[in-house]
Short mmCIF file of C-alpha atoms (C1' of nucleotides) in Angstrom, two decimals:
data_model
loop_
_atom_site.label_atom_id
_atom_site.label_comp_id
_atom_site.label_asym_id
_atom_site.label_seq_id
_atom_site.Cartn_x
_atom_site.Cartn_y
_atom_site.Cartn_z
CA MET A 242 24.76 1.17 18.83
CA ALA A 243 24.00 4.47 17.24
CA HIS A 244 23.44 5.99 20.62
CA ALA A 245 25.76 4.19 22.93
CA ALA A 246 25.89 7.20 25.20
CA LYS A 247 22.21 6.85 25.97
CA GLN A 248 22.16 3.15 26.51
CA GLU A 249 23.41 3.62 30.06
CA THR A 250 19.82 4.41 31.06
CA SER A 251 18.63 1.17 32.57
CA GLU A 252 15.29 -0.08 31.38
CA ASP A 253 13.88 0.39 34.87
CA ALA A 254 14.78 4.05 34.99
CA LEU A 255 12.73 4.69 31.90
CA PHE A 256 9.20 5.76 32.20
CA PHE A 257 7.89 8.06 29.58
CA ASN A 258 11.05 9.80 28.96
CA VAL A 259 14.51 9.70 30.35
CA LYS A 260 13.84 13.01 32.03
CA THR A 261 10.73 11.76 33.81
CA PRO A 262 10.49 10.47 37.38
CA ALA A 263 10.37 6.72 37.44
CA ALA A 264 7.11 6.72 39.35
CA GLY A 265 5.35 3.58 38.25
CA LEU A 266 2.55 3.81 35.74
CA PRO A 267 -0.15 1.36 36.75
CA ILE A 268 -0.41 -0.07 33.29
CA CYS A 269 0.70 -3.53 32.42
CA ALA A 270 2.81 -2.97 29.38
CA SER A 271 4.31 -5.73 27.31
CA VAL A 272 7.78 -5.48 25.81
CA ARG A 273 8.42 -6.35 22.20
CA ARG A 274 11.49 -6.47 20.00
CA PHE A 275 11.80 -5.55 16.34
CA LYS A 276 14.70 -6.11 13.99
CA ALA A 277 16.09 -3.32 11.87
CA GLY A 278 13.76 -2.64 8.97
CA GLU A 279 10.73 -4.33 10.51
CA THR A 280 7.40 -2.58 10.49
CA ILE A 281 5.92 -1.75 13.88
CA TYR A 282 2.52 -0.64 12.63
CA VAL A 283 0.96 0.57 9.41
CA GLU A 284 -1.13 3.63 8.74
CA SER A 285 -4.84 3.03 9.40
CA ASP A 286 -4.07 0.07 11.63
CA ASP A 287 -6.29 -0.17 14.65
CA ALA A 288 -4.33 1.80 17.26
CA ARG A 289 -4.62 -0.53 20.22
CA TYR A 290 -1.24 0.39 21.61
CA CYS A 291 1.10 3.27 21.87
CA TYR A 292 4.81 2.70 22.17
CA GLN A 293 7.85 3.81 24.03
CA LEU A 294 11.34 3.10 22.78
CA ILE A 295 13.47 1.34 25.34
CA SER A 296 16.37 1.06 22.96
CA GLY A 297 17.04 1.58 19.29
CA VAL A 298 15.97 4.09 16.68
CA ALA A 299 12.66 4.18 14.81
CA LYS A 300 10.83 6.41 12.35
CA GLU A 301 7.25 7.34 11.52
CA PHE A 302 6.32 8.19 7.95
CA ASN A 303 3.51 8.56 5.43
CA THR A 304 3.38 7.35 1.88
CA LEU A 305 1.47 8.66 -1.11
CA GLU A 306 0.08 6.16 -3.58
CA ASP A 307 2.90 6.61 -6.03
CA GLY A 308 5.51 5.95 -3.39
CA ARG A 309 6.49 9.45 -2.38
CA ARG A 310 7.33 9.36 1.30
CA GLN A 311 7.60 11.89 4.08
CA VAL A 312 9.31 10.94 7.32
CA ALA A 313 7.43 12.76 10.08
CA ASP A 314 9.93 12.07 12.83
CA PHE A 315 12.76 9.92 14.11
CA TYR A 316 12.59 8.48 17.62
CA ASN A 317 15.30 7.59 20.10
CA THR A 318 15.51 5.91 23.46
CA GLY A 319 12.78 7.12 25.77
CA ASP A 320 10.56 8.62 23.10
CA LEU A 321 6.86 7.92 23.05
CA PHE A 322 5.02 7.51 19.77
CA GLY A 323 2.02 6.01 18.05
CA LEU A 324 -0.63 8.14 19.72
CA SER A 325 -3.40 9.97 17.93
CA GLU A 326 -6.78 11.37 18.80
CA THR A 327 -8.34 8.82 16.46
CA ARG A 328 -8.49 5.10 16.97
CA ALA A 329 -6.38 4.47 13.91
CA GLN A 330 -2.67 4.93 13.37
CA LEU A 331 -1.96 7.97 11.24
CA HIS A 332 1.54 6.95 10.22
CA THR A 333 3.53 3.87 9.47
CA ALA A 334 6.29 3.12 11.98
CA GLU A 335 9.41 1.14 11.24
CA ALA A 336 12.47 0.10 13.22
CA ILE A 337 15.66 1.64 11.83
CA THR A 338 18.00 -0.30 14.11
CA ASP A 339 17.01 -3.26 16.24
CA CYS A 340 14.49 -1.92 18.71
CA THR A 341 13.08 -2.87 22.06
CA LEU A 342 9.85 -1.18 22.94
CA ARG A 343 7.21 -1.07 25.59
CA CYS A 344 3.62 -1.33 24.39
CA TYR A 345 0.92 0.45 26.39
CA PRO A 346 -2.73 -0.42 25.75
CA ARG A 347 -4.10 2.80 24.32
CA ASP A 348 -7.31 3.25 26.30
CA THR A 349 -5.83 2.46 29.69
CA PHE A 350 -2.94 4.70 28.84
CA MET A 351 -5.13 7.64 27.98
CA GLN A 352 -7.28 7.21 31.07
CA THR A 353 -4.28 6.98 33.35
CA ILE A 354 -2.79 10.10 31.86
CA ALA A 355 -5.96 12.12 32.17
CA ALA A 356 -6.48 11.02 35.78
CA SER A 357 -3.15 12.32 37.00
CA PRO A 358 -2.39 16.06 36.98
CA GLU A 359 1.32 15.37 36.89
CA LEU A 360 1.12 12.96 34.02
CA SER A 361 -1.24 15.29 32.20
CA LYS A 362 1.17 18.13 32.56
CA PHE A 363 4.04 16.02 31.40
CA PHE A 364 2.19 14.62 28.45
CA LEU A 365 0.86 18.02 27.42
CA ASP A 366 4.40 19.36 27.44
CA THR A 367 5.56 16.46 25.34
CA LEU A 368 2.85 17.07 22.77
CA MET A 369 3.45 20.80 22.64
CA SER A 370 7.12 20.29 22.13
CA ARG A 371 6.42 17.75 19.40
CA LEU A 372 4.11 20.22 17.73
CA HIS A 373 6.84 22.80 17.95
CA ARG A 374 9.27 20.46 16.25
CA ALA A 375 6.80 19.69 13.50
CA ARG A 376 6.42 23.38 12.82
CA GLU A 377 10.13 24.03 12.80
CA ARG A 378 10.26 21.40 10.12
CA MET A 379 7.52 23.10 8.16
CA ILE A 380 9.60 26.23 7.75
CA MET A 381 12.61 24.09 6.99
CA ILE A 382 10.88 22.12 4.26
CA GLY A 383 8.80 24.97 2.95
CA ARG A 384 11.27 27.81 2.90
CA MET A 385 14.85 26.59 3.10
CA THR A 386 17.29 25.59 0.38
CA ALA A 387 18.86 22.15 0.22
CA ILE A 388 22.02 23.25 2.05
CA GLU A 389 20.05 25.00 4.78
CA ARG A 390 17.91 21.91 5.31
CA VAL A 391 20.83 19.52 5.54
CA VAL A 392 22.74 21.81 7.89
CA SER A 393 19.67 22.28 10.11
CA PHE A 394 19.28 18.54 10.19
CA LEU A 395 22.88 17.98 11.23
CA LEU A 396 22.66 20.65 13.91
CA ARG A 397 19.57 19.04 15.35
CA LEU A 398 21.32 15.68 15.46
CA LYS A 399 24.20 17.37 17.20
CA GLU A 400 21.87 18.68 19.89
CA ASP A 401 20.19 15.31 20.26
CA GLN A 402 23.60 13.85 20.94
CA ASN A 403 24.44 16.36 23.67
CA GLY A 404 26.34 18.67 21.39
CA ALA A 405 29.08 16.18 20.63
CA ARG A 406 31.19 17.05 17.62
CA GLU A 407 31.05 13.47 16.42
CA ILE A 408 27.63 12.53 15.12
CA THR A 409 26.54 8.99 14.48
CA ILE A 410 23.38 8.46 12.52
CA ALA A 411 21.27 5.34 12.22
CA MET A 412 19.14 6.38 9.24
CA SER A 413 19.92 5.93 5.56
CA ARG A 414 20.33 8.70 3.00
CA GLN A 415 16.86 7.86 1.73
CA ASP A 416 15.40 8.41 5.20
CA ILE A 417 17.14 11.76 5.46
CA ALA A 418 15.91 12.78 2.02
CA ASP A 419 12.34 11.77 2.85
CA HIS A 420 12.58 13.70 6.07
CA LEU A 421 13.91 16.87 4.45
CA GLY A 422 11.71 16.82 1.38
CA LEU A 423 14.67 16.26 -0.96
CA THR A 424 15.93 13.44 -3.14
CA ILE A 425 18.65 11.10 -2.06
CA GLU A 426 20.97 12.51 -4.73
CA THR A 427 20.57 16.06 -3.49
CA VAL A 428 21.33 14.97 0.07
CA CYS A 429 24.51 13.26 -1.11
CA ARG A 430 25.67 16.16 -3.21
CA THR A 431 24.98 18.60 -0.40
CA LEU A 432 26.94 16.54 2.09
CA THR A 433 29.81 16.24 -0.36
CA GLU A 434 29.75 20.00 -0.85
CA LEU A 435 29.89 20.60 2.91
CA LYS A 436 32.81 18.24 3.10
CA LYS A 437 34.61 20.04 0.27
CA GLN A 438 34.11 23.36 2.02
CA GLY A 439 35.64 21.91 5.16
CA VAL A 440 32.55 22.45 7.25
CA ILE A 441 32.16 18.80 8.16
CA ALA A 442 34.16 15.61 7.85
CA MET A 443 32.64 12.28 6.94
CA PRO A 444 34.86 9.36 7.99
CA SER A 445 32.13 6.99 6.88
CA ALA A 446 28.67 7.38 5.42
CA ARG A 447 26.98 7.33 8.81
CA LEU A 448 29.53 9.17 10.88
CA PHE A 449 29.97 12.92 10.72
CA SER A 450 32.23 15.35 12.45
CA ILE A 451 31.40 19.01 12.85
CA ILE A 452 34.46 21.03 11.94
CA ASP A 453 33.19 24.57 11.54
CA ALA A 454 30.13 24.97 13.77
CA ALA A 455 30.08 28.74 13.35
CA GLN A 456 29.79 28.52 9.60
CA MET A 457 27.09 25.92 9.94
CA ASP A 458 25.01 28.35 11.93
CA ASP A 459 25.44 30.88 9.14
CA LEU A 460 24.39 28.35 6.56
CA THR A 461 20.98 27.78 8.13
CA GLY A 462 19.83 31.19 7.00
CA SER A 463 20.52 32.36 10.53
CA GLY A 464 17.20 31.33 11.89
CA ASP A 465 16.91 27.65 12.43
CA ALA A 466 13.51 28.38 13.83
CA ALA A 467 13.43 32.14 13.32
CA ILE A 468 14.71 35.47 14.57
CA HIS A 469 16.37 35.64 17.97
CA MET B 107 -17.62 37.79 7.64
CA ALA B 108 -15.60 35.06 6.09
CA HIS B 109 -17.38 32.52 8.18
CA ALA B 110 -20.88 33.80 8.57
CA ALA B 111 -22.14 30.27 9.06
CA LYS B 112 -20.15 29.91 12.25
CA GLN B 113 -21.03 33.23 13.75
CA GLU B 114 -24.31 31.85 14.99
CA THR B 115 -22.42 30.37 17.92
CA SER B 116 -23.06 32.81 20.68
CA GLU B 117 -20.06 33.96 22.63
CA ASP B 118 -21.41 32.25 25.73
CA ALA B 119 -21.59 28.91 24.07
CA LEU B 120 -17.91 29.04 23.34
CA PHE B 121 -15.49 27.52 25.71
CA PHE B 122 -12.44 25.97 24.24
CA ASN B 123 -14.02 24.91 21.12
CA VAL B 124 -17.44 25.02 19.62
CA LYS B 125 -17.72 21.31 20.28
CA THR B 126 -16.96 21.60 23.95
CA PRO B 127 -19.43 21.71 26.78
CA ALA B 128 -19.85 25.24 28.08
CA ALA B 129 -18.90 24.19 31.58
CA GLY B 130 -17.31 27.27 33.05
CA LEU B 131 -13.57 27.46 33.29
CA PRO B 132 -12.67 29.13 36.57
CA ILE B 133 -10.29 31.53 34.93
CA CYS B 134 -10.91 35.19 34.63
CA ALA B 135 -10.22 35.85 31.00
CA SER B 136 -10.20 39.28 29.47
CA VAL B 137 -11.54 39.94 26.00
CA ARG B 138 -9.58 41.94 23.45
CA ARG B 139 -10.22 43.09 19.92
CA PHE B 140 -7.75 43.39 17.07
CA LYS B 141 -8.21 45.01 13.69
CA ALA B 142 -7.34 43.20 10.49
CA GLY B 143 -3.59 43.14 10.05
CA GLU B 144 -2.75 43.87 13.67
CA THR B 145 -0.16 41.79 15.47
CA ILE B 146 -1.40 39.79 18.46
CA TYR B 147 2.00 38.69 19.68
CA VAL B 148 5.50 38.31 18.34
CA GLU B 149 7.83 35.37 18.43
CA SER B 150 9.92 35.25 21.62
CA ASP B 151 7.41 37.46 23.44
CA ASP B 152 6.84 36.47 27.02
CA ALA B 153 3.89 34.08 26.74
CA ARG B 154 1.73 35.34 29.55
CA TYR B 155 -1.50 34.50 27.80
CA CYS B 156 -2.97 32.00 25.46
CA TYR B 157 -5.85 32.93 23.23
CA GLN B 158 -9.15 31.71 21.95
CA LEU B 159 -10.83 33.21 18.92
CA ILE B 160 -14.37 34.37 19.61
CA SER B 161 -14.75 35.74 16.11
CA GLY B 162 -12.57 36.47 13.12
CA VAL B 163 -9.66 34.73 11.42
CA ALA B 164 -6.03 34.79 12.52
CA LYS B 165 -2.73 33.21 11.54
CA GLU B 166 0.49 32.12 13.21
CA PHE B 167 3.76 32.27 11.31
CA ASN B 168 7.54 32.31 11.54
CA THR B 169 9.96 34.52 9.72
CA LEU B 170 13.58 33.96 8.73
CA GLU B 171 15.94 36.90 8.88
CA ASP B 172 15.75 37.59 5.18
CA GLY B 173 11.98 37.76 5.25
CA ARG B 174 11.03 34.26 4.13
CA ARG B 175 7.85 33.33 5.96
CA GLN B 176 6.06 30.13 6.81
CA VAL B 177 2.46 30.26 7.97
CA ALA B 178 2.06 27.46 10.52
CA ASP B 179 -1.71 27.61 10.74
CA PHE B 180 -4.87 29.60 10.25
CA TYR B 181 -7.39 29.87 13.06
CA ASN B 182 -11.15 30.29 13.03
CA THR B 183 -13.86 30.90 15.56
CA GLY B 184 -13.42 28.70 18.60
CA ASP B 185 -9.78 27.81 17.97
CA LEU B 186 -7.24 28.01 20.75
CA PHE B 187 -3.69 29.15 20.05
CA GLY B 188 -0.58 30.69 21.52
CA LEU B 189 0.38 27.83 23.78
CA SER B 190 3.81 26.28 24.02
CA GLU B 191 5.78 24.26 26.52
CA THR B 192 8.17 27.16 26.86
CA ARG B 193 7.46 30.51 28.46
CA ALA B 194 8.02 32.31 25.18
CA GLN B 195 5.86 32.51 22.10
CA LEU B 196 7.23 30.39 19.30
CA HIS B 197 5.36 32.12 16.49
CA THR B 198 4.09 35.52 15.57
CA ALA B 199 0.30 35.84 15.47
CA GLU B 200 -1.64 38.32 13.42
CA ALA B 201 -5.31 39.09 12.87
CA ILE B 202 -6.36 38.49 9.27
CA THR B 203 -9.86 39.91 9.67
CA ASP B 204 -11.02 41.95 12.65
CA CYS B 205 -10.83 39.61 15.61
CA THR B 206 -12.31 39.29 19.05
CA LEU B 207 -10.46 37.01 21.38
CA ARG B 208 -10.43 35.77 24.89
CA CYS B 209 -7.09 35.90 26.72
CA TYR B 210 -6.36 33.27 29.36
CA PRO B 211 -3.46 33.80 31.76
CA ARG B 212 -1.08 31.05 30.82
CA ASP B 213 -0.15 29.61 34.22
CA THR B 214 -3.67 29.51 35.61
CA PHE B 215 -4.82 28.03 32.36
CA MET B 216 -2.29 25.22 32.44
CA GLN B 217 -2.99 24.42 36.07
CA THR B 218 -6.72 24.34 35.52
CA ILE B 219 -6.32 22.03 32.56
CA ALA B 220 -4.05 19.64 34.39
CA ALA B 221 -6.35 19.51 37.40
CA SER B 222 -9.39 18.34 35.47
CA PRO B 223 -9.42 14.92 33.78
CA GLU B 224 -12.08 16.08 31.34
CA LEU B 225 -10.22 19.20 30.36
CA SER B 226 -6.99 17.24 30.12
CA LYS B 227 -8.58 14.74 27.81
CA PHE B 228 -10.06 17.47 25.68
CA PHE B 229 -6.87 19.44 25.50
CA LEU B 230 -4.79 16.36 24.72
CA ASP B 231 -7.12 15.56 21.85
CA THR B 232 -6.83 19.09 20.55
CA LEU B 233 -3.07 18.93 20.61
CA MET B 234 -2.91 15.54 18.97
CA SER B 235 -5.20 16.64 16.21
CA ARG B 236 -3.13 19.77 15.73
CA LEU B 237 -0.01 17.64 15.51
CA HIS B 238 -1.74 15.50 12.95
CA ARG B 239 -2.56 18.54 10.86
CA ALA B 240 1.01 19.79 11.07
CA ARG B 241 2.21 16.47 9.76
CA GLU B 242 -0.28 16.35 6.94
CA ARG B 243 1.17 19.68 5.95
CA MET B 244 4.68 18.30 6.09
CA ILE B 245 3.93 15.75 3.40
CA MET B 246 2.07 18.40 1.46
CA ILE B 247 4.94 20.86 1.53
CA GLY B 248 7.69 18.28 1.27
CA ARG B 249 6.35 15.96 -1.37
CA MET B 250 3.54 17.50 -3.39
CA THR B 251 3.63 19.59 -6.56
CA ALA B 252 2.19 23.09 -6.71
CA ILE B 253 -1.16 21.89 -8.08
CA GLU B 254 -1.47 19.17 -5.48
CA ARG B 255 -0.75 21.63 -2.70
CA VAL B 256 -3.25 24.20 -3.86
CA VAL B 257 -5.95 21.59 -4.39
CA SER B 258 -5.30 20.07 -0.95
CA PHE B 259 -5.57 23.53 0.51
CA LEU B 260 -8.89 24.20 -1.19
CA LEU B 261 -10.27 20.85 -0.11
CA ARG B 262 -9.34 21.54 3.47
CA LEU B 263 -11.07 24.89 3.34
CA LYS B 264 -14.09 23.14 1.92
CA GLU B 265 -14.18 20.80 4.89
CA ASP B 266 -13.72 23.65 7.33
CA GLN B 267 -16.76 25.26 5.83
CA ASN B 268 -18.95 22.19 6.21
CA GLY B 269 -18.37 20.93 2.71
CA ALA B 270 -20.06 23.87 1.05
CA ARG B 271 -19.32 24.22 -2.65
CA GLU B 272 -18.83 27.96 -2.23
CA ILE B 273 -15.65 28.78 -0.37
CA THR B 274 -14.89 32.20 1.05
CA ILE B 275 -11.36 32.88 2.18
CA ALA B 276 -10.09 35.61 4.43
CA MET B 277 -6.38 35.26 3.70
CA SER B 278 -4.39 36.88 0.93
CA ARG B 279 -2.52 35.12 -1.85
CA GLN B 280 0.69 35.84 0.01
CA ASP B 281 -0.66 34.08 3.11
CA ILE B 282 -1.62 31.07 1.04
CA ALA B 283 1.79 31.01 -0.63
CA ASP B 284 3.57 31.24 2.72
CA HIS B 285 1.39 28.46 4.04
CA LEU B 286 2.00 26.13 1.10
CA GLY B 287 5.71 26.81 0.69
CA LEU B 288 5.20 28.43 -2.73
CA THR B 289 5.49 31.93 -4.15
CA ILE B 290 2.51 34.18 -4.67
CA GLU B 291 2.97 33.96 -8.43
CA THR B 292 2.84 30.18 -8.43
CA VAL B 293 -0.33 30.22 -6.35
CA CYS B 294 -1.96 32.61 -8.83
CA ARG B 295 -0.90 30.65 -11.88
CA THR B 296 -2.09 27.41 -10.34
CA LEU B 297 -5.50 28.85 -9.48
CA THR B 298 -5.82 30.23 -12.99
CA GLU B 299 -4.92 26.85 -14.40
CA LEU B 300 -7.59 25.15 -12.26
CA LYS B 301 -10.09 27.71 -13.48
CA LYS B 302 -9.12 27.10 -17.11
CA GLN B 303 -9.57 23.37 -16.64
CA GLY B 304 -13.03 24.00 -15.25
CA VAL B 305 -12.27 22.44 -11.91
CA ILE B 306 -13.11 25.56 -9.94
CA ALA B 307 -14.72 28.92 -10.57
CA MET B 308 -13.45 32.15 -9.07
CA PRO B 309 -16.14 34.86 -9.08
CA SER B 310 -13.75 37.07 -7.16
CA ALA B 311 -10.26 36.70 -5.79
CA ARG B 312 -11.44 35.51 -2.40
CA LEU B 313 -14.44 33.48 -3.42
CA PHE B 314 -14.16 30.05 -4.96
CA SER B 315 -16.64 27.53 -6.17
CA ILE B 316 -15.87 23.85 -6.44
CA ILE B 317 -17.11 22.60 -9.80
CA ASP B 318 -15.46 19.23 -10.24
CA ALA B 319 -14.85 17.80 -6.78
CA ALA B 320 -14.03 14.35 -8.15
CA GLN B 321 -11.20 15.64 -10.29
CA MET B 322 -9.89 17.65 -7.39
CA ASP B 323 -9.54 14.48 -5.39
CA ASP B 324 -7.55 12.98 -8.25
CA LEU B 325 -5.33 16.02 -8.40
CA THR B 326 -4.13 15.64 -4.82
CA GLY B 327 -2.07 12.63 -5.79
CA SER B 328 -4.87 10.53 -4.34
CA GLY B 329 -3.60 10.64 -0.84
CA ASP B 330 -4.23 13.91 0.87
CA ALA B 331 -2.82 12.30 3.93
CA ALA B 332 -1.89 8.92 2.50
CA ILE B 333 -3.16 5.51 1.46
CA HIS B 334 -6.67 4.52 2.45
"C1'" DC C 204 -10.59 60.73 -10.83
"C1'" DG C 205 -6.49 58.89 -9.27
"C1'" DC C 206 -3.96 56.57 -5.95
"C1'" DC C 207 -2.87 52.23 -3.62
"C1'" DG C 208 -2.80 47.47 -2.43
"C1'" DC C 209 -3.58 43.14 -4.11
"C1'" DC C 210 -3.85 40.07 -7.84
"C1'" DT C 211 -2.57 38.31 -12.44
"C1'" DT C 212 0.30 37.32 -16.37
"C1'" DG C 213 4.64 36.87 -19.10
"C1'" DA C 214 9.57 35.84 -20.00
"C1'" DC C 215 13.68 34.10 -18.35
"C1'" DT C 216 16.60 31.70 -14.87
"C1'" DC C 217 18.11 28.31 -11.75
"C1'" DC C 218 17.94 24.83 -8.17
"C1'" DC C 219 16.62 20.51 -7.61
"C1'" DT C 220 14.96 16.33 -9.83
"C1'" DT C 221 15.43 12.63 -13.02
"C1'" DC C 222 17.86 9.22 -15.33
"C1'" DA C 223 21.93 6.59 -15.58
"C1'" DA C 224 26.48 4.87 -14.18
"C1'" DT C 225 29.91 3.86 -11.04
"C1'" DG C 226 31.97 3.23 -6.35
"C1'" DC C 227 32.24 0.89 -2.10
"C1'" DG C 228 31.84 -2.02 2.02
"C1'" DA C 229 29.84 -6.13 4.11
"C1'" DG C 230 28.42 -10.77 3.86
"C1'" DT C 231 28.69 -15.39 1.46
"C1'" DG C 232 30.48 -19.27 -0.59
"C1'" DG C 233 34.02 -21.65 -3.20
"C1'" DC D 235 41.83 -15.46 0.52
"C1'" DC D 236 39.46 -14.01 -3.30
"C1'" DA D 237 35.40 -13.75 -6.45
"C1'" DC D 238 30.83 -12.54 -6.43
"C1'" DT D 239 26.80 -10.20 -5.11
"C1'" DC D 240 23.72 -7.03 -2.99
"C1'" DG D 241 22.33 -2.80 -0.89
"C1'" DC D 242 23.60 1.70 -0.11
"C1'" DA D 243 26.11 5.81 -1.36
"C1'" DT D 244 28.18 8.85 -4.72
"C1'" DT D 245 28.81 11.32 -9.03
"C1'" DG D 246 27.59 13.09 -13.76
"C1'" DA D 247 24.61 14.99 -17.42
"C1'" DA D 248 20.31 16.78 -18.87
"C1'" DG D 249 15.68 18.50 -18.14
"C1'" DG D 250 11.78 20.64 -15.82
"C1'" DG D 251 8.97 22.92 -12.29
"C1'" DA D 252 8.88 26.61 -9.54
"C1'" DG D 253 11.32 31.00 -8.52
"C1'" DT D 254 12.65 35.68 -9.92
"C1'" DC D 255 12.09 39.90 -12.16
"C1'" DA D 256 9.06 42.97 -14.37
"C1'" DA D 257 4.88 44.78 -16.21
"C1'" DG D 258 0.15 45.49 -16.23
"C1'" DG D 259 -4.94 44.74 -14.40
"C1'" DC D 260 -8.50 45.45 -11.17
"C1'" DG D 261 -11.25 46.93 -7.34
"C1'" DG D 262 -11.88 49.98 -3.30
"C1'" DC D 263 -11.61 54.33 -1.24
"C1'" DG D 264 -10.44 59.17 -0.25
#
DNA sequence: CGCCGCCTTGACTCCCTTCAATGCGAGTGG
DNA sequence: CCACTCGCATTGAAGGGAGTCAAGGCGGCG
């Protein structure tokens, strides 16, 4: 729903990622469905499976004892998640929209990957790119102002949705705040401010339209990741 | 110097990591030395090599146009860095102390890794653990107060140095600040406050002593990574 | 000794948080 | 069809934690 454009990918064409050859992975994977808001796994759970989103949107996050949350990442169709070097889950995962996902038994999965040079290469690339994203977020959270963070976030969503000017989001304001290291109020106020300045339009709370892309680039501190 | 305890590892015993078997990697790697403060590579450089620290301490960071910096990670003896899925460096790397490092040609390195199931497994684990660390830092930077961040930082250093009560650091206050998403002044004030409260002692600016480890655990918000 | 880089401390400011209402759309039942 | 409710989003007012600006302090080295 949030990503209608991507739904065209048939379930059979999916493997690890939409971009990956559909060469079969000799792993019997079960398919499970989760409703919006349902928990997929909880931190410190025994990590018997890792998951691939067939459809829907999900998030991984951590929680401190007093309830402070940090959303590590959002996942879309094709994304793989729930893998760690330990045998325990390091995050809690939750479905944001209704989700369908493929569950790979962890050990078999890891062995299969390691045994194939192609899969290894692919998986290494995936991990490196994920690490890169995590670090981009570190500079965003650690060194950017509220406006810069929100704008960076919107620009990333824009890219995820093939650069379309219309952006549909599945996550709530609270999710965004917990992802950007802000409060829900600050996210709201910042969005309102961007709307006032005519940089974006907001037909509804979860639908944005980029009006002045050039100014948005300026607002990121001209270095979404760094110098170019 | 900062890590005398680790220097016992002979250069020959090193491979990827101190923990790794010394099985030879069929890659001719050159060895280079850098003085403290020297730049190893700059963001957007052509990434022809990846590096492994034989001795010394180094850091990777990003810079925004106006000079704001975020230190992504610090590296010690044995650590591998400078690898990305792109052909360009994503960070700038700099020697903190004098460093000796082994330089692996990127393409050969990647091919060799992918070709060996054992190396693949090892490298995957390294990447996953690095991703985990990056995410721990996200919650630290995004959701913790100054005291919690500094205490988390000290506790991590303690672990890196085998749990010793005496902690020697190689990095400056500015490096710490840029790592924790704080200013140098806040880092100083926080350390002074911890000293006043008798939680740590600070014989010199780069030497700490953990006095009340229990209270330090409390001060992290009781969830360095999350719930247990 | 005197310079220089790094660290520390103080006073003031400000951005974001906190606390508290209010708005708004969707679903439900009368 | 409307009243009611519930969750999410928005807005306002006030306060605080960390940033900014500025002035020393301290140790190493020529």
